Amino acid sequence: MTSILVTGSNGQLGSEIRELTTLYPEFKFIFTDIEELDITSLDEIIQFVEKHKVNYLINCAAYTNVDGAEENVDIAEQLNAKAVKNIAEISAHYQIIPIQISTDYVFSGKGFKPYNEDDETSPGSVYGKTKLKGENYLREICPKHITIRTSWLYSPFGQNFLKTMIKLGKEREELHVVSDQVGTPTYAHDLAKSILKIIRRLENDKNFKEFGVYHYSNDGVCSWFDFATEIQIIFGNNCKTKSTDSESFKTLAKRPHYSVLNKSKIKHIFGLDIPHWRGRISHCINRIKS
Ligand SMILES: NC(=O)c1ccc[n+]([C@@H]2O[C@H](COP(=O)([O-])OP(=O)(O)OC[C@H]3O[C@@H](n4cnc5c(N)ncnc54)[C@H](OP(=O)(O)O)[C@@H]3O)[C@@H](O)[C@H]2O)c1
């Protein structure tokens, strides 16, 4: 039976994959987080993959605190870069196909049209730089891999913008949200489904050759202000959202002004039908409410 190891599986994306396992009875899933498998330890991963026969490794573990990474450079480097090097080396040796999750932060954010997979990368933050290093290790050491760059992830699990907006919207009458940073939200449930469809395709097509980098977010474009406004309306908070700009909302890490990802490649190669961001918020909110 095809075996899929999911690392960092208590986070947003890992939790969404866990919810989908019954739809994929042909796969055996092994869910781990740092307590069971610390991906910064090469020895631990070797022992783990020698004990459990692993065919695919979905790496959901990362240092995802974008502002925290500016101050904790070593930790971000360990988890986002060196641990991915471990995964790349072990995957190449044991013939495992790794599915790595990366980010829109690898781009400068100065563009004006959706980023393609082979557009020039130029990260402006420690988080983006360390995630790009991880991508590069995989490319160099284990060419037979899939890297999926995504953006603005949200889900009913963990910490994310949607949950913060719901909480603040209950407490406050007015919220100021930046409208000069434009991108696309990604419902982690949709990304999780797509990852499993990709693995199913790789399983059914042993001659598959299109390994490498792909972009995935929901479809469409919005600002954080648009996203926050839609969240308040759909949740039913009586909170007014007002637009502000990045100058009045300073953060430790530099945020990209434009980070829309072009999804043509993943749609074409894997035949994915990607839903528009606006239509997915209610699905997530209904799960949070229930
Ligand atoms: N969140 C976003 O907006 C966003 C946007 C673009 C791309 N991404 C990428 O998408 C992926 C999934 O993100 P996410 O939001 O689901 O992440 P998340 O919720 O922060 O989950 C990451 C998980 O990894 C665990 N972890 C930390 N150190 C570990 C270690 N040494 N070994 C094993 N597990 C460890 C964390 O545990 P603790 O909680 O105990 O630390 C957590 O359970 C990441 O690669 C991220 O870079 C995220």
Tab-separated table of N, CA and C and ligand atoms in Angstrom, residues 7-14 32-35 37-40 59-64 79-80 100-104 127 131 150-154 158-159, ligand 1:
chain	number	residue	atom	x	y	z
A	7	THR	N	4.588	15.436	7.793
A	7	THR	CA	5.334	16.041	8.907
A	7	THR	C	4.704	17.389	9.268
A	8	GLY	N	4.880	17.807	10.517
A	8	GLY	CA	4.264	19.069	10.972
A	8	GLY	C	2.749	19.004	10.882
A	9	SER	N	2.193	17.820	11.173
A	9	SER	CA	0.781	17.579	10.832
A	9	SER	C	-0.222	18.140	11.831
A	10	ASN	N	0.264	18.779	12.912
A	10	ASN	CA	-0.699	19.428	13.820
A	10	ASN	C	-0.988	20.866	13.412
A	11	GLY	N	-0.334	21.344	12.363
A	11	GLY	CA	-0.558	22.711	11.888
A	11	GLY	C	-1.796	22.782	11.006
A	12	GLN	N	-1.977	23.922	10.362
A	12	GLN	CA	-3.186	24.145	9.551
A	12	GLN	C	-3.323	23.133	8.408
A	13	LEU	N	-2.279	23.060	7.580
A	13	LEU	CA	-2.380	22.215	6.389
A	13	LEU	C	-2.417	20.732	6.757
A	14	GLY	N	-1.555	20.351	7.715
A	14	GLY	CA	-1.525	18.956	8.150
A	14	GLY	C	-2.879	18.528	8.700
A	32	THR	N	2.776	12.897	11.682
A	32	THR	CA	3.742	13.181	12.752
A	32	THR	C	3.847	14.688	12.952
A	33	ASP	N	4.194	15.090	14.170
A	33	ASP	CA	4.612	16.470	14.427
A	33	ASP	C	5.913	16.373	15.219
A	34	ILE	N	6.368	17.482	15.734
A	34	ILE	CA	7.724	17.512	16.314
A	34	ILE	C	7.942	16.452	17.400
A	35	GLU	N	6.886	16.086	18.160
A	35	GLU	CA	7.057	15.093	19.233
A	35	GLU	C	7.435	13.728	18.648
A	37	LEU	N	8.432	13.205	15.277
A	37	LEU	CA	9.491	13.309	14.271
A	37	LEU	C	9.905	14.769	14.100
A	38	ASP	N	11.111	15.062	14.614
A	38	ASP	CA	11.655	16.416	14.506
A	38	ASP	C	12.454	16.477	13.201
A	39	ILE	N	11.950	17.239	12.234
A	39	ILE	CA	12.585	17.195	10.909
A	39	ILE	C	13.935	17.916	10.860
A	40	THR	N	14.314	18.585	11.957
A	40	THR	CA	15.655	19.186	11.966
A	40	THR	C	16.716	18.128	12.298
A	59	ASN	N	5.706	17.666	3.480
A	59	ASN	CA	6.295	18.439	4.573
A	59	ASN	C	5.456	19.680	4.883
A	60	CYS	N	4.654	19.573	5.945
A	60	CYS	CA	3.831	20.720	6.383
A	60	CYS	C	4.512	21.473	7.513
A	61	ALA	N	5.678	21.000	7.966
A	61	ALA	CA	6.382	21.672	9.060
A	61	ALA	C	7.160	22.861	8.522
A	62	ALA	N	7.098	23.958	9.250
A	62	ALA	CA	7.870	25.142	8.862
A	62	ALA	C	7.866	26.123	10.018
A	63	TYR	N	8.791	27.072	9.962
A	63	TYR	CA	8.731	28.210	10.890
A	63	TYR	C	7.921	29.275	10.160
A	64	THR	N	6.641	29.425	10.530
A	64	THR	CA	5.712	30.242	9.729
A	64	THR	C	5.454	31.635	10.313
A	79	LEU	N	14.664	25.232	10.351
A	79	LEU	CA	13.418	24.549	9.992
A	79	LEU	C	13.044	24.719	8.513
A	80	ASN	N	13.241	25.918	7.994
A	80	ASN	CA	12.795	26.187	6.614
A	80	ASN	C	13.844	25.827	5.557
A	100	GLN	N	6.907	19.509	-0.974
A	100	GLN	CA	7.307	20.608	-0.093
A	100	GLN	C	6.348	21.783	-0.300
A	101	ILE	N	6.016	22.475	0.791
A	101	ILE	CA	5.135	23.641	0.669
A	101	ILE	C	5.984	24.899	0.833
A	102	SER	N	5.912	25.769	-0.157
A	102	SER	CA	6.670	27.023	-0.079
A	102	SER	C	5.691	28.205	-0.166
A	103	THR	N	6.206	29.361	-0.494
A	103	THR	CA	5.445	30.586	-0.238
A	103	THR	C	5.608	31.649	-1.322
A	104	ASP	N	4.624	32.521	-1.410
A	104	ASP	CA	4.694	33.704	-2.276
A	104	ASP	C	5.797	34.667	-1.808
A	127	TYR	N	11.968	35.020	6.460
A	127	TYR	CA	11.075	33.882	6.170
A	127	TYR	C	11.191	33.497	4.694
A	131	LYS	N	12.816	30.020	3.169
A	131	LYS	CA	11.949	29.107	2.399
A	131	LYS	C	12.541	28.887	1.003
A	150	THR	N	2.392	28.596	-2.009
A	150	THR	CA	1.035	29.045	-1.751
A	150	THR	C	1.061	30.364	-0.979
A	151	SER	N	-0.123	30.924	-0.702
A	151	SER	CA	-0.172	32.242	-0.063
A	151	SER	C	-1.388	32.359	0.852
A	152	TRP	N	-1.288	33.169	1.891
A	152	TRP	CA	-2.417	33.579	2.744
A	152	TRP	C	-3.279	32.390	3.184
A	153	LEU	N	-2.637	31.410	3.781
A	153	LEU	CA	-3.332	30.170	4.163
A	153	LEU	C	-4.286	30.407	5.337
A	154	TYR	N	-5.492	29.851	5.255
A	154	TYR	CA	-6.417	29.921	6.395
A	154	TYR	C	-7.204	28.616	6.500
A	158	GLY	N	-5.387	26.241	14.087
A	158	GLY	CA	-4.211	27.078	14.347
A	158	GLY	C	-4.503	28.565	14.264
A	159	GLN	N	-3.444	29.302	13.992
A	159	GLN	CA	-3.525	30.767	13.923
A	159	GLN	C	-3.567	31.199	12.468
B	1	LIG	N1	0.380	30.136	6.963
B	1	LIG	C1	0.466	30.795	5.807
B	1	LIG	O1	-0.168	31.841	5.583
B	1	LIG	C2	1.335	30.247	4.710
B	1	LIG	C3	1.443	30.964	3.503
B	1	LIG	C4	2.255	30.444	2.485
B	1	LIG	C5	2.936	29.250	2.679
B	1	LIG	N2	2.811	28.589	3.860
B	1	LIG	C6	3.550	27.328	4.026
B	1	LIG	O2	2.598	26.280	4.147
B	1	LIG	C7	3.103	25.243	5.001
B	1	LIG	C8	2.070	24.894	6.045
B	1	LIG	O3	1.774	26.067	6.794
B	1	LIG	P1	0.817	26.022	8.065
B	1	LIG	O4	0.192	27.364	8.189
B	1	LIG	O5	-0.032	24.798	8.018
B	1	LIG	O6	1.916	25.862	9.224
B	1	LIG	P2	1.673	25.787	10.796
B	1	LIG	O7	0.218	25.834	11.090
B	1	LIG	O8	2.589	26.792	11.413
B	1	LIG	O9	2.179	24.301	11.137
B	1	LIG	C9	3.526	23.950	11.174
B	1	LIG	C10	3.653	22.743	12.075
B	1	LIG	O10	5.011	22.312	12.086
B	1	LIG	C11	5.346	21.980	13.436
B	1	LIG	N3	6.787	21.986	13.674
B	1	LIG	C12	7.564	22.992	14.165
B	1	LIG	N4	8.844	22.594	14.257
B	1	LIG	C13	8.886	21.311	13.823
B	1	LIG	C14	9.929	20.356	13.701
B	1	LIG	N5	11.199	20.654	14.036
B	1	LIG	N6	9.626	19.131	13.225
B	1	LIG	C15	8.358	18.806	12.897
B	1	LIG	N7	7.325	19.671	13.007
B	1	LIG	C16	7.589	20.912	13.450
B	1	LIG	C17	4.619	23.045	14.220
B	1	LIG	O11	4.557	22.728	15.592
B	1	LIG	P3	4.465	23.969	16.649
B	1	LIG	O12	3.171	24.660	16.381
B	1	LIG	O13	4.533	23.245	17.961
B	1	LIG	O14	5.659	24.843	16.367
B	1	LIG	C18	3.265	23.031	13.527
B	1	LIG	O15	2.426	22.006	14.042
B	1	LIG	C19	4.427	25.769	5.549
B	1	LIG	O16	5.477	25.255	4.775
B	1	LIG	C20	4.363	27.268	5.317
B	1	LIG	O17	5.641	27.844	5.155
B	1	LIG	C21	2.029	29.056	4.876
